[in-house]
mmCIF file of N, CA, C and O in Angstrom:
data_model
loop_
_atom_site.group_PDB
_atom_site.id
_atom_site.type_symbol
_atom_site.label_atom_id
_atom_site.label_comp_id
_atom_site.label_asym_id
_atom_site.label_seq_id
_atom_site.Cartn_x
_atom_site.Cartn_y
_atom_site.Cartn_z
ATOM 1 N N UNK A 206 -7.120 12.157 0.016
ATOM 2 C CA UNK A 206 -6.060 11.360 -0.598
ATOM 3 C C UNK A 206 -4.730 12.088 -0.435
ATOM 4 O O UNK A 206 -4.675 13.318 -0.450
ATOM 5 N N UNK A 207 -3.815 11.424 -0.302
ATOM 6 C CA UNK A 207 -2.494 11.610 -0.138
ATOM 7 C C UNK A 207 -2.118 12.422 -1.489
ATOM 8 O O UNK A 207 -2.726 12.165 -2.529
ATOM 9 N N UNK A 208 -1.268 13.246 -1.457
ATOM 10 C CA UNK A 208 -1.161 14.284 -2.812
ATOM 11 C C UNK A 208 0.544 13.825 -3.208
ATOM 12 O O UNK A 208 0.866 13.945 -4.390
ATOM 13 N N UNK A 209 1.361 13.424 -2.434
ATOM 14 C CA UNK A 209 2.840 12.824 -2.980
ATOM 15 C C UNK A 209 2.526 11.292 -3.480
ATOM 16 O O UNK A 209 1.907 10.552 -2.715
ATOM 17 N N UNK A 210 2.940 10.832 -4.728
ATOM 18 C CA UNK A 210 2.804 9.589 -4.647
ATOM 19 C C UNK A 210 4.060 8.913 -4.710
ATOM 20 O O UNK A 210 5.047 9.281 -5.347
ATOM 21 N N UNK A 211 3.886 7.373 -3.637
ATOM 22 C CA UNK A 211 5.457 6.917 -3.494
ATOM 23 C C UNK A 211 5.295 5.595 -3.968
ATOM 24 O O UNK A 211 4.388 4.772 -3.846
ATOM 25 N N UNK A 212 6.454 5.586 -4.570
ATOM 26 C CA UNK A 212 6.371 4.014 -5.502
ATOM 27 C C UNK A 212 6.903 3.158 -4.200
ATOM 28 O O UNK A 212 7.593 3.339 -3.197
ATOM 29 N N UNK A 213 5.927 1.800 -5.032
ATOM 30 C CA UNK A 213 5.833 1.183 -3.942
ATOM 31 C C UNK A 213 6.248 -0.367 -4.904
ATOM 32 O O UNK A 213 6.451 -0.512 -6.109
ATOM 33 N N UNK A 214 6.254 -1.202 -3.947
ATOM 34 C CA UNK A 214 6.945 -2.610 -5.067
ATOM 35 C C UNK A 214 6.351 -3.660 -4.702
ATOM 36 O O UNK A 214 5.336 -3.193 -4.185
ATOM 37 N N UNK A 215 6.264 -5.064 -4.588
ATOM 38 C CA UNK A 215 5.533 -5.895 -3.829
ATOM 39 C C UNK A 215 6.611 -6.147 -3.507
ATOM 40 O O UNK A 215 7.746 -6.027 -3.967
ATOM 41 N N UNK A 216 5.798 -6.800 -2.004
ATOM 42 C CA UNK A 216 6.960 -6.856 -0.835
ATOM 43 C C UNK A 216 7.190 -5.907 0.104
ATOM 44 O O UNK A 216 7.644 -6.164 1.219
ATOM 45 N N UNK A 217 6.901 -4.811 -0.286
ATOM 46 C CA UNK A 217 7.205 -3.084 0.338
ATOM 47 C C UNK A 217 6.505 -3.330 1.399
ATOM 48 O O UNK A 217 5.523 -4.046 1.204
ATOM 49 N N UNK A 218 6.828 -2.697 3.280
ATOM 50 C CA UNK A 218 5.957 -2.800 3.975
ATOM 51 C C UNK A 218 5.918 -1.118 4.204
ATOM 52 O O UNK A 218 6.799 -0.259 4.228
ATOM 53 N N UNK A 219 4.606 -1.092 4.342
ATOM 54 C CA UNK A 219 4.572 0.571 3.659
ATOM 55 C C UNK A 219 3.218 1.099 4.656
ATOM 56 O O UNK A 219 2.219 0.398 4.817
ATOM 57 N N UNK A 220 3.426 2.644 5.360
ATOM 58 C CA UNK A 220 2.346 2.814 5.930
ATOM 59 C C UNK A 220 1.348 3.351 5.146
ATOM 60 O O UNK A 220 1.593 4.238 4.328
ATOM 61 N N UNK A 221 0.020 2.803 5.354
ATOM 62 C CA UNK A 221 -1.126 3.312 4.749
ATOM 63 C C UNK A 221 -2.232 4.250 5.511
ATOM 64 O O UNK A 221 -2.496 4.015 6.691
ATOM 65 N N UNK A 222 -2.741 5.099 4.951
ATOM 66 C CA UNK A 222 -3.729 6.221 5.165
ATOM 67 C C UNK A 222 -4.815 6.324 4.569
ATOM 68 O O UNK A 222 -4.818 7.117 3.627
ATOM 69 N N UNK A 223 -5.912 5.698 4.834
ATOM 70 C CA UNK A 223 -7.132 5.660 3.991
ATOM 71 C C UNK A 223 -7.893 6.655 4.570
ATOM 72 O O UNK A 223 -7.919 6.839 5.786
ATOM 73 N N UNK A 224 -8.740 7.543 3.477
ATOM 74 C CA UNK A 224 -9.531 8.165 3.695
ATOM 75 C C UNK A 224 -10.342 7.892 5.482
ATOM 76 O O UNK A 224 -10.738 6.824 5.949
ATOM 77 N N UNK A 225 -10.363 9.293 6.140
ATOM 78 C CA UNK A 225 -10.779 8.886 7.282
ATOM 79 C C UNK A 225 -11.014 7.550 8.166
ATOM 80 O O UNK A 225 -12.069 6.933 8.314
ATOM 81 N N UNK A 226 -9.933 7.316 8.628
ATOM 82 C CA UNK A 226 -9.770 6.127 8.583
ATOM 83 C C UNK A 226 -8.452 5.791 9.288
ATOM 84 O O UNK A 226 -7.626 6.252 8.500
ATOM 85 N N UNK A 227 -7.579 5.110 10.597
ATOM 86 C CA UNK A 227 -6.828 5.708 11.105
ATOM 87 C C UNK A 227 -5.937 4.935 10.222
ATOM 88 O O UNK A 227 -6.281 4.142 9.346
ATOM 89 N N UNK A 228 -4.103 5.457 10.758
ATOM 90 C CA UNK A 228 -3.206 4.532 9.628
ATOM 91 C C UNK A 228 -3.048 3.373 9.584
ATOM 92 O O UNK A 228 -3.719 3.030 10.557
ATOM 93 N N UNK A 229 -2.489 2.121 9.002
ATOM 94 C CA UNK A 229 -1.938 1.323 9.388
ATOM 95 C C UNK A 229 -0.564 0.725 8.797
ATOM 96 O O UNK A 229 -0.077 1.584 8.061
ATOM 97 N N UNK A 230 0.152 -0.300 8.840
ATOM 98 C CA UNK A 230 1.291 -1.015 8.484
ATOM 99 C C UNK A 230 0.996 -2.068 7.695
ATOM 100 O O UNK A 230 0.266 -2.886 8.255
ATOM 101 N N UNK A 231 1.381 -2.398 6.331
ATOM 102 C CA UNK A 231 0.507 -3.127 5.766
ATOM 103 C C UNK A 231 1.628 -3.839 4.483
ATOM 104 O O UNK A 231 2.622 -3.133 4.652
ATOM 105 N N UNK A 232 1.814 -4.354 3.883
ATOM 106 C CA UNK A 232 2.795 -5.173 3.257
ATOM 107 C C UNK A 232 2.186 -5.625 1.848
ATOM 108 O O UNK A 232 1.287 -6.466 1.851
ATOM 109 N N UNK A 233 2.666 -5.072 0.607
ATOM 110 C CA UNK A 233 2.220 -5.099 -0.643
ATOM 111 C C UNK A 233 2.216 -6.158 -0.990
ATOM 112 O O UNK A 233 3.287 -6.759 -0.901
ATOM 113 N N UNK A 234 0.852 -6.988 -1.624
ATOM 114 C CA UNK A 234 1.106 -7.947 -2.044
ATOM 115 C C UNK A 234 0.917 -8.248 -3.712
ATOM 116 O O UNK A 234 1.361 -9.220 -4.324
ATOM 117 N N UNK A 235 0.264 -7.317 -4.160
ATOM 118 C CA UNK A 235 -0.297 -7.101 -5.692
ATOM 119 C C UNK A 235 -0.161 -5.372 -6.144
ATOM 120 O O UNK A 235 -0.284 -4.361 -5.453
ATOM 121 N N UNK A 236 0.117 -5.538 -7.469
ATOM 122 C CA UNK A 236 0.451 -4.127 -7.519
ATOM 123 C C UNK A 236 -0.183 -4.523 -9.306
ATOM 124 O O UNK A 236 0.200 -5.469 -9.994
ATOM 125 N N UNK A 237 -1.441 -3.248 -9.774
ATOM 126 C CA UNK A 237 -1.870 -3.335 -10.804
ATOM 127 C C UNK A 237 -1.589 -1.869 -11.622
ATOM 128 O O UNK A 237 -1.946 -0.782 -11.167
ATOM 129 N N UNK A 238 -1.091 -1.995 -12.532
ATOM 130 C CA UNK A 238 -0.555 -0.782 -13.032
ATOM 131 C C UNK A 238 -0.962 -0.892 -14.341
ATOM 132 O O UNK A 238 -1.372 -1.946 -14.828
ATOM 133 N N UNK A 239 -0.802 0.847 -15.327
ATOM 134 C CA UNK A 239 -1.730 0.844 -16.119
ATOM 135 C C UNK A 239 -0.981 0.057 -17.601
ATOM 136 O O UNK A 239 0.205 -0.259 -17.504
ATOM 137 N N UNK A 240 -1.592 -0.177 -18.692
ATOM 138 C CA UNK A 240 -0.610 -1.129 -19.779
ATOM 139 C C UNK A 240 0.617 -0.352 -19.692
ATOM 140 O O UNK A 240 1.471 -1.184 -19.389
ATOM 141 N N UNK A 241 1.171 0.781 -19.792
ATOM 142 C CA UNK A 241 2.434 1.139 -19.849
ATOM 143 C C UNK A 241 3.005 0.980 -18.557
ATOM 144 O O UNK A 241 3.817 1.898 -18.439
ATOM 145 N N UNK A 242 2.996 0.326 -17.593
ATOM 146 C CA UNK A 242 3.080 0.325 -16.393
ATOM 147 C C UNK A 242 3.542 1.661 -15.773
ATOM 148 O O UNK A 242 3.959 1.726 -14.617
ATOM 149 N N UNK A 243 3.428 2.928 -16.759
ATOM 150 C CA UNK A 243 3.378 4.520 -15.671
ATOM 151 C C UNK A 243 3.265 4.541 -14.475
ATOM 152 O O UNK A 243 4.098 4.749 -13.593
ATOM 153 N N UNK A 244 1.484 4.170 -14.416
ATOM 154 C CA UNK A 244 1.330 4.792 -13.196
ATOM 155 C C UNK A 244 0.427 2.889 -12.361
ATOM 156 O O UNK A 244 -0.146 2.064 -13.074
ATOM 157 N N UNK A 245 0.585 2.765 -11.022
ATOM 158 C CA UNK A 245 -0.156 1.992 -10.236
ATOM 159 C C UNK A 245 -1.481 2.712 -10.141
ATOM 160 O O UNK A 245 -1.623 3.896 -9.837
ATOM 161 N N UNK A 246 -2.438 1.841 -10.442
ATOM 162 C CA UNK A 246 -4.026 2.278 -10.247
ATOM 163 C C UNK A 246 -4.553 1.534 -8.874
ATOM 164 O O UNK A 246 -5.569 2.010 -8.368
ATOM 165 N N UNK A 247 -3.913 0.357 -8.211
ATOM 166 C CA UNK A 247 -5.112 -0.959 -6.914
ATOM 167 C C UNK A 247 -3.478 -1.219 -6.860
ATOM 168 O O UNK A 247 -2.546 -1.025 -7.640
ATOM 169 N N UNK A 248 -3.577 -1.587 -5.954
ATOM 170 C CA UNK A 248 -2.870 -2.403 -4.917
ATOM 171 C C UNK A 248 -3.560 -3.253 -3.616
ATOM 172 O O UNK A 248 -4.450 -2.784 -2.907
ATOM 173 N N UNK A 249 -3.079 -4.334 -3.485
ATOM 174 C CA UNK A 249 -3.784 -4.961 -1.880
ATOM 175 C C UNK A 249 -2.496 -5.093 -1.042
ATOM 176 O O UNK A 249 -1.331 -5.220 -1.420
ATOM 177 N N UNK A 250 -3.055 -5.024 0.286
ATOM 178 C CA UNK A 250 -1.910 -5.212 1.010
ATOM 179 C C UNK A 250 -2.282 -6.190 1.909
ATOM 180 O O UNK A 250 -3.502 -6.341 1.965
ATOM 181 N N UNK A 251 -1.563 -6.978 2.705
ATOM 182 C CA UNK A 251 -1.553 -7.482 4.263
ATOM 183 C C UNK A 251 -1.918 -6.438 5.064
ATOM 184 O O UNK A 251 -1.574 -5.319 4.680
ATOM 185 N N UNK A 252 -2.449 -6.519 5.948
ATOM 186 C CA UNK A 252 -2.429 -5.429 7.377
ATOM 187 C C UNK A 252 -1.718 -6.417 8.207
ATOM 188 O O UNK A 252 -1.710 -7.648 8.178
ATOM 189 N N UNK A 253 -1.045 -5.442 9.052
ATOM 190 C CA UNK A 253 -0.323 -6.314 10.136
ATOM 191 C C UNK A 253 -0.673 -6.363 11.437
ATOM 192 O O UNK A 253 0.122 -6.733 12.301
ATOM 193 N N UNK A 254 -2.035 -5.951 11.722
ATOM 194 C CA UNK A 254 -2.298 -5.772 12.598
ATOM 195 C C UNK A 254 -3.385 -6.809 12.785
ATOM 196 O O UNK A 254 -3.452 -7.426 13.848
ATOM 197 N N UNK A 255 -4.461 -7.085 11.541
ATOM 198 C CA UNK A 255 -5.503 -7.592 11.654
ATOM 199 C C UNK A 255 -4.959 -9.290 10.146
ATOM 200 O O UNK A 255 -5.538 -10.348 9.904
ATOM 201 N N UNK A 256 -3.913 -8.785 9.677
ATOM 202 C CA UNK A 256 -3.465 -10.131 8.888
ATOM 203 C C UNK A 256 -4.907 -10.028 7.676
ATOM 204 O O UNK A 256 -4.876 -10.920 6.829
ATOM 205 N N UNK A 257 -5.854 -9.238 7.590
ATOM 206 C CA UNK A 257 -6.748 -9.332 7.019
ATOM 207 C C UNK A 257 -6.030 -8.262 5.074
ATOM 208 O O UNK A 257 -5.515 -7.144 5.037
ATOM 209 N N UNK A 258 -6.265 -9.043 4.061
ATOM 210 C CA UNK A 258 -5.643 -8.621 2.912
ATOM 211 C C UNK A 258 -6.625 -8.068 1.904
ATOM 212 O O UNK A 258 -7.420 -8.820 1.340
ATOM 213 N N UNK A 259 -6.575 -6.385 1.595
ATOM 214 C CA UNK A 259 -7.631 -5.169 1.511
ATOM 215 C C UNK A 259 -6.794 -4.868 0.419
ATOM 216 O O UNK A 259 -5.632 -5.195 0.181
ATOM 217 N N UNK A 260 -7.929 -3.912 -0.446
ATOM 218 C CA UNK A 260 -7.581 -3.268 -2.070
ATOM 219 C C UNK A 260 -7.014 -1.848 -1.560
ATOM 220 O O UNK A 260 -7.607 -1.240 -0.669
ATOM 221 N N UNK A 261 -6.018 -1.417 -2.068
ATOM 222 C CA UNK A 261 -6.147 -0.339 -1.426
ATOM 223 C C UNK A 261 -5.749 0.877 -3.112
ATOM 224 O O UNK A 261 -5.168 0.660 -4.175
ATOM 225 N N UNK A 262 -6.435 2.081 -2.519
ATOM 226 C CA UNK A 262 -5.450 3.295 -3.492
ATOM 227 C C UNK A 262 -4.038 3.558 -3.306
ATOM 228 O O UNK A 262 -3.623 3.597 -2.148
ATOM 229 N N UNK A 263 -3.098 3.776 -4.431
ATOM 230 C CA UNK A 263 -2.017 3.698 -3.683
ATOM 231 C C UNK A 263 -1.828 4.552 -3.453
ATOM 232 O O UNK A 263 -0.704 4.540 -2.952
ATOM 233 N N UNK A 264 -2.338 5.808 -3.468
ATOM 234 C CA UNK A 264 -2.198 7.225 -3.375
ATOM 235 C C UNK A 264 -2.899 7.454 -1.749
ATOM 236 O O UNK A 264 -3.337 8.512 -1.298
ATOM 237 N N UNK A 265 -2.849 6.266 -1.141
ATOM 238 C CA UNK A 265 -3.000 6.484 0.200
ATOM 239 C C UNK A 265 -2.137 5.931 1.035
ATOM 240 O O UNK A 265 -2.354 5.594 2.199
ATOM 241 N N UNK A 266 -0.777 5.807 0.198
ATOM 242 C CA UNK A 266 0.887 5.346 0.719
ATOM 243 C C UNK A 266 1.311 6.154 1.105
ATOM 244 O O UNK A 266 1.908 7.004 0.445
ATOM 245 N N UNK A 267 1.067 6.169 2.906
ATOM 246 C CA UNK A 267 2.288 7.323 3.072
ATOM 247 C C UNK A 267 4.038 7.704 2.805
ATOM 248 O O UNK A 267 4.767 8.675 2.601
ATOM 249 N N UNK A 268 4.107 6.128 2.978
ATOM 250 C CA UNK A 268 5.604 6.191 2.860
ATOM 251 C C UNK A 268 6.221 4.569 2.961
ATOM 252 O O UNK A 268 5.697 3.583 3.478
ATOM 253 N N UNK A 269 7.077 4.660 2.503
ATOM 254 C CA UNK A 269 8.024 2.977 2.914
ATOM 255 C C UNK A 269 8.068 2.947 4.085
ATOM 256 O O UNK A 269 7.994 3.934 4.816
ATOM 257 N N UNK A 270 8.212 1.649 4.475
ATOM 258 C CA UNK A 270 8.529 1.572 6.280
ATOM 259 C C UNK A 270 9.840 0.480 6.320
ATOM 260 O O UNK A 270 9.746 -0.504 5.587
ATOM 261 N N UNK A 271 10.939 0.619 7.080
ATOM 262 C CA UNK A 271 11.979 0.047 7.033
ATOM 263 C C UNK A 271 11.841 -1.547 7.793
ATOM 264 O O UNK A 271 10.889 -1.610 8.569
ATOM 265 N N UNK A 272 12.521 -2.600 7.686
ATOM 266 C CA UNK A 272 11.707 -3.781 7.811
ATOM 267 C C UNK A 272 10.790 -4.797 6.804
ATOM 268 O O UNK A 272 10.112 -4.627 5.790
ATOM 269 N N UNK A 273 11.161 -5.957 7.668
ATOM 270 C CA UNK A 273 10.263 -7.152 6.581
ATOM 271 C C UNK A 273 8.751 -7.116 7.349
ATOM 272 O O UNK A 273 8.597 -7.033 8.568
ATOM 273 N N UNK A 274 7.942 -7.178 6.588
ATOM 274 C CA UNK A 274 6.768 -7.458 6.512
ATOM 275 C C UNK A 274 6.669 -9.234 6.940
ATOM 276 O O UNK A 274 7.608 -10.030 6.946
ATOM 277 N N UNK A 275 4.932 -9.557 7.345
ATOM 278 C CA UNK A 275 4.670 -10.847 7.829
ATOM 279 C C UNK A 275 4.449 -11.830 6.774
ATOM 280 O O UNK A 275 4.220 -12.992 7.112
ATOM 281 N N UNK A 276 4.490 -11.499 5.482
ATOM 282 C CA UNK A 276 4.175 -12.716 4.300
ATOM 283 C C UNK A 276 5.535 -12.430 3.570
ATOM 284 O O UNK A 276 6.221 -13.428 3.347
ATOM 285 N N UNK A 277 5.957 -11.384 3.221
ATOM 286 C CA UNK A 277 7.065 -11.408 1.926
ATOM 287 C C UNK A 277 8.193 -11.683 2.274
ATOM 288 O O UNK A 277 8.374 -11.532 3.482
ATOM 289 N N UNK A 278 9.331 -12.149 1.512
ATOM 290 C CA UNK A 278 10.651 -11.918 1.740
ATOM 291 C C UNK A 278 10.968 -10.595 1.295
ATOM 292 O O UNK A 278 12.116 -10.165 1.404
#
């Protein structure tokens, strides 16, 4: 797991790093955070490669990626 964590927003197209597993480009579409909204626990994203929409940790966000994503404004 990724050890920096980067806030992320829906809408964000953001690269992801899953456990062994190569990266991809992927576009937030749900973001579940805890009752105090602190910390994000699940997120799903778009992939943009495969359009296929996955749960992900968000602590496997590498980073923002500059650009619109294929579903959000």
């Amino acid at each position: 797991m990724h050890s920096l964590f980067v806030p992320i927003q829906v809408g964000d197209l953001v690269a992801v790093q899953p456990p062994r597993q190569e990266p991809f480009i992927g576009q937030v579409l749900y973001l579940d955070a805890d009752p105090n909204g602190q910390h994000t626990s699940n997120a799903q994203v778009i992939r943009e490669d495969t359009m296929a929409i996955i749960s992900i940790d968000p602590g496997w966000v590498l980073d923002r990626v500059p650009g619109e994503g294929p579903v959000c404004a």
